[in-house]
Every structure is written in C-alpha cells, then in structure tokens.
Short mmCIF file of C-alpha atoms in Angstrom, two decimals:
data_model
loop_
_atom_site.label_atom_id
_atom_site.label_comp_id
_atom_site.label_asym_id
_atom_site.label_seq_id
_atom_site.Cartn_x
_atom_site.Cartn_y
_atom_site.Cartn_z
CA UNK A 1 -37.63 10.08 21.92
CA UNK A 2 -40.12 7.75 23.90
CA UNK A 3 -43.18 9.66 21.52
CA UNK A 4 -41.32 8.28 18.51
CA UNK A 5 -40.14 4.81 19.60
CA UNK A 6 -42.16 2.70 21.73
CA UNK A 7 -41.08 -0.72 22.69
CA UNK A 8 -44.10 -3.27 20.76
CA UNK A 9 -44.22 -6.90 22.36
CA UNK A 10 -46.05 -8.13 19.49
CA UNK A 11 -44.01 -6.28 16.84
CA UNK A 12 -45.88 -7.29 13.83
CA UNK A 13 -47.56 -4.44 12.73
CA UNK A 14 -45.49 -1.64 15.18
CA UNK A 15 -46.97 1.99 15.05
CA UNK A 16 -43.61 4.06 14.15
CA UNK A 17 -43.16 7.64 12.53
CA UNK A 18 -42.46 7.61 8.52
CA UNK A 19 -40.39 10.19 9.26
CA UNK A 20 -37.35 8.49 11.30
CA UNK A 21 -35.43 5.00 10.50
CA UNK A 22 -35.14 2.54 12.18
CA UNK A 23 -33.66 -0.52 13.82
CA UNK A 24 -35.99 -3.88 14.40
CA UNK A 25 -33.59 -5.14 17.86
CA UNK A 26 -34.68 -8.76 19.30
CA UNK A 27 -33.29 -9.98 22.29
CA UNK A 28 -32.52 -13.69 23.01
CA UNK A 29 -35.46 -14.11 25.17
CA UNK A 30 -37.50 -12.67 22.40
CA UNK A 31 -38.15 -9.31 23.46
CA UNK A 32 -38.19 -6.77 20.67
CA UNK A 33 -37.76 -2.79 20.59
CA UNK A 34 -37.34 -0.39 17.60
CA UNK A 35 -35.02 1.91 17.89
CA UNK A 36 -34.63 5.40 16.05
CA UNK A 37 -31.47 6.75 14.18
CA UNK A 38 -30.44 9.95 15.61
CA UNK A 39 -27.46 10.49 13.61
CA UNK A 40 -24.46 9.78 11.36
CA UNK A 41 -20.87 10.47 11.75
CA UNK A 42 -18.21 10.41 9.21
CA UNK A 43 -15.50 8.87 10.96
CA UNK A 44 -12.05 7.99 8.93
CA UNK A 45 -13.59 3.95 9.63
CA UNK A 46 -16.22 4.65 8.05
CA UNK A 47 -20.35 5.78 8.97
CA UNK A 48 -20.93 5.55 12.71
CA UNK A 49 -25.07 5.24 12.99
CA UNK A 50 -26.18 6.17 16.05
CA UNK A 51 -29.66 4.52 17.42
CA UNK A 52 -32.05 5.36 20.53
CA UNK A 53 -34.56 3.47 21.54
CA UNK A 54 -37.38 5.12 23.59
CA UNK A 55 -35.99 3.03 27.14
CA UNK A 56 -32.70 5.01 26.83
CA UNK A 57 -30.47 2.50 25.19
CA UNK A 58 -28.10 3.09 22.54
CA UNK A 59 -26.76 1.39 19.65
CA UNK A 60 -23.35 2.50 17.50
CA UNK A 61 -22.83 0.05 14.63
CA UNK A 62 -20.36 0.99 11.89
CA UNK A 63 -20.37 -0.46 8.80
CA UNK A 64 -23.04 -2.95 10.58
CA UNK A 65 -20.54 -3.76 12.86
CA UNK A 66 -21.02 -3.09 16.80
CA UNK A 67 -18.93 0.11 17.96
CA UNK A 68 -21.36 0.45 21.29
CA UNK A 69 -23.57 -0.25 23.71
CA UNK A 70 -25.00 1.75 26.62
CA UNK A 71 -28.28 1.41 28.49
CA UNK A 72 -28.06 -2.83 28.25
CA UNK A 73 -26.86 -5.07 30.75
CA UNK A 74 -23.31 -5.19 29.31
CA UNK A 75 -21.82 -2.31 27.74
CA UNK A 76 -19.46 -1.52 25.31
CA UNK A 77 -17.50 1.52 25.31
CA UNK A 78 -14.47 3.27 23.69
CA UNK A 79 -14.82 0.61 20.99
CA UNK A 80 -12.07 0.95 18.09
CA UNK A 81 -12.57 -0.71 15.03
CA UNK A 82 -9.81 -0.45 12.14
CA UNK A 83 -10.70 0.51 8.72
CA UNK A 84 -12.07 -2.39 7.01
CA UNK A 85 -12.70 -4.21 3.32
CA UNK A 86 -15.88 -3.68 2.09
CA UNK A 87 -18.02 -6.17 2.47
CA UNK A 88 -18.09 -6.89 -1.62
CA UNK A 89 -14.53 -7.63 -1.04
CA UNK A 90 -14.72 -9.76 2.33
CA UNK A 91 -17.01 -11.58 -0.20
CA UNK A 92 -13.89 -12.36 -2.49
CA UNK A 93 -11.62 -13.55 0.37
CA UNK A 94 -10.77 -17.00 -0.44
CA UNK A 95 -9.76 -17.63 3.00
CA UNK A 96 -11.30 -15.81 6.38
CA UNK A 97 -9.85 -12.02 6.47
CA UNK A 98 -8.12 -12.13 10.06
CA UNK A 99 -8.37 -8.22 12.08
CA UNK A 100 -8.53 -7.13 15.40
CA UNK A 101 -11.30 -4.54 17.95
CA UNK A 102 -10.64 -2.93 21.15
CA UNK A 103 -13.20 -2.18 23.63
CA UNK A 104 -13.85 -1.02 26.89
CA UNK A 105 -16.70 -3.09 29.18
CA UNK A 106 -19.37 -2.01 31.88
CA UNK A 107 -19.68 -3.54 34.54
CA UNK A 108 -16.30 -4.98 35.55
CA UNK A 109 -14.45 -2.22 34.19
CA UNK A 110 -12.79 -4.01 31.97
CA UNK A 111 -10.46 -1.49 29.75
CA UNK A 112 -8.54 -1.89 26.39
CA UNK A 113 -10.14 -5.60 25.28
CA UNK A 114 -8.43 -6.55 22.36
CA UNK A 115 -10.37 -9.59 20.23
CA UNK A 116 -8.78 -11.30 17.22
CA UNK A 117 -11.77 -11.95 14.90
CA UNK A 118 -11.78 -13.68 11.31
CA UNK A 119 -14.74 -13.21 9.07
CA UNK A 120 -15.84 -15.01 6.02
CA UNK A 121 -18.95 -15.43 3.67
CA UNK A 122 -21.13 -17.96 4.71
CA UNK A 123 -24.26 -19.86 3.17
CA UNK A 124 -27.95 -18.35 4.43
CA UNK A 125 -28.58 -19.62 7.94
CA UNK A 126 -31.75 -21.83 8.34
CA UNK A 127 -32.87 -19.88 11.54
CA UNK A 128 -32.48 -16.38 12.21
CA UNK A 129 -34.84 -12.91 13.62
CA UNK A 130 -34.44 -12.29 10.08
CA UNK A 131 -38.26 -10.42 9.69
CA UNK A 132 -40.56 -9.81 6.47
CA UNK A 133 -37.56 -10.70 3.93
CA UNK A 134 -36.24 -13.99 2.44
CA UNK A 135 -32.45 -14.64 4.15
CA UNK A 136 -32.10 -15.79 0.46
CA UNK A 137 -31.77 -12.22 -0.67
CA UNK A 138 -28.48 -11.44 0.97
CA UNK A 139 -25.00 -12.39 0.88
CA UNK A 140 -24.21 -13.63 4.66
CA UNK A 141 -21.00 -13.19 6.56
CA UNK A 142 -19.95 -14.67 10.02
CA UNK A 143 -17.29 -13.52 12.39
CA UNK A 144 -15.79 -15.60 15.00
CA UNK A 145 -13.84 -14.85 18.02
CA UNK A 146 -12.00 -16.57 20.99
CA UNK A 147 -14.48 -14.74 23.33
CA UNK A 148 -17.63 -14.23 22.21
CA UNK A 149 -20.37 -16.54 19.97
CA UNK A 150 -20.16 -15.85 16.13
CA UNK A 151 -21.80 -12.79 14.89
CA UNK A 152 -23.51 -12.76 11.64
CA UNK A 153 -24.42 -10.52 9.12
CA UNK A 154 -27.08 -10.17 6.20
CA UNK A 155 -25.61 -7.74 3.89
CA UNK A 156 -27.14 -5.85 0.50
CA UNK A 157 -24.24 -6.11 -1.53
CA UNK A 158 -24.29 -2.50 -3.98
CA UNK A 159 -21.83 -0.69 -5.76
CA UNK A 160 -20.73 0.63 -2.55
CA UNK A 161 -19.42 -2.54 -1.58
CA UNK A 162 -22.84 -3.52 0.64
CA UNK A 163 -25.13 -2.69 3.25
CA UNK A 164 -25.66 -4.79 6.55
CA UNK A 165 -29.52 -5.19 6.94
CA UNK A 166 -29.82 -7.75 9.55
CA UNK A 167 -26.61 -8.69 12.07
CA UNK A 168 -26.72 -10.76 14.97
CA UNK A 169 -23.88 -9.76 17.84
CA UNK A 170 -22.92 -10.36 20.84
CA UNK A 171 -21.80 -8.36 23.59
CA UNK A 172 -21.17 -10.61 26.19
CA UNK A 173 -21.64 -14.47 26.17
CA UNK A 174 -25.02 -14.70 27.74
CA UNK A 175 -26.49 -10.95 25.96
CA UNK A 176 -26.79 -11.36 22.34
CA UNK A 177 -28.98 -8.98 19.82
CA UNK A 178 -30.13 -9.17 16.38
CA UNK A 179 -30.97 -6.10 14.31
CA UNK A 180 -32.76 -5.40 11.27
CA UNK A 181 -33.09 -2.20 9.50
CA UNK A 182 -37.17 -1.56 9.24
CA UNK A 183 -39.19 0.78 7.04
CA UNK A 184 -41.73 2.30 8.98
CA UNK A 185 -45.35 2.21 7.55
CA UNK A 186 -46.45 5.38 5.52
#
C-alpha cells in the first residue's frame, strides 16, 4: 500500500494511481495524507468504505459518517451506527433529526460510548479544507454532540438520497480530520 499512497506535504499536485480512489485527509495542524479505498461492505446500515493510507492508518466511514479509526492517536473501535435517513431526507427535517452511536476508544479503554447527536442542514461554512471545489456546490449538514466539536458534512445530494464528499469529524476533542473524496490525475 505505501507504493500507491504516499503521504504529500505540499498536496497540490499529489502523484497518486488512476487506478485506486481516494480520500484527501487534513489534520488540524495541517498535515495532509491520501488515503486509498480498499474495499466496500454491504452492511444492513448501509456501505462501510474502508481506507488505508500508506503509514498504516485506517479510515471506516459509512454513509460519510465515521465508523473507525485505527493507526491515529485516538481510536475508534466497535463503532455502531443505526440505520439512518438519507441525507435528501435529513435535508427535509424541519427540526434537527435526534439519534444515537456507540463506540469503543483506544487508549483508555473506554468501552460501549453511547453519544446523543442531532443533525441538521446548515448554510455553506465560510472556512473549511474544502479543496479544488466551490463549498457552494453542496448541501451542508452539521452534527452536534455533548462530547465532541460539531462535525460537518458536504454532501452531493442524487437520486440516491446524496453522497458525502467532504466531512469534518472528530474523534476526540483535541484530534479532528477533514476528508475529501479526490480524483486522482489520469
């Protein structure tokens, strides 16, 4: 995996295999890594996308949604997310759409984490890792919790009921990530 993802400080102009997709990740302190989808599960929640990065960290995101974390300062593990409203119909909501995620955290072992979240559509940000594409283009959601800063989400909304292209999450309150699904250059 390290041939086909290599970590790019400048990440403008990255040198990545047309043959894989991938995921843009920026740290807060900047730091930026492209990680490669190895594969897809149909789960009864949904897609679970699985993503390696060259360094040996993964990322699980369903539906554009965390659902783990290993090889980062803070992981998530066992993470159980409910089936969920598309994210056409989150976009309907009049009022936030209230649901709840387990999880299990390393270090600490900290088992069986249950956060109440509420999500809503929100207006485009003004600042965000948001690369190469116009925040205008997307309908945005944000998800708040008691423990952890809002996440948000730039989502394609299709017939399908939308695509997350860009999230920002965090998995502890001093480790947050942003993502962004990137085409690699033919």
């Amino acid at each position: 995996m390290q041939s086909v993802v290599r970590r790019d400080a400048g990440a403008a102009a990255p040198r990545l295999d047309p043959r894989f997709r991938y995921l843009r990740v920026t740290t807060q302190g900047g730091r930026v890594a492209f990680l490669a989808l190895g594969y897809i599960d149909d789960t009864p929640q949904g897609l679970l996308e699985v993503w390696y990065s060259g360094e040996r960290q993964v990322l699980r995101l369903q539906n554009g949604r965390l659902a783990g974390a290993t090889g980062v300062a803070t992981e998530w593990h066992g993470v159980s997310l409910p089936p969920l409203p598309s994210w056409r119909e989150l976009g309907r909501e009049p009022a936030p759409y209230r649901w709840s995620r387990t999880r299990d955290v390393m270090p600490g072992y900290r088992y069986g984490l249950r956060d109440t979240l509420e999500v809503r559509q929100i207006g485009p940000p003004s600042r965000s890792q948001l690369a190469g594409v116009d925040a205008l283009h997307f309908t945005w959601f944000e998800e708040t919790s008691a423990t952890l800063p809002p996440a948000r989400y730039a989502v394609q909304i299709d017939d399908g009921g939308g695509t997350v292209v860009y999230a920002e999450q965090c998995l502890a309150p001093d480790l947050c990530l942003s993502w962004q699904r990137w085409k690699a250059a033919p």
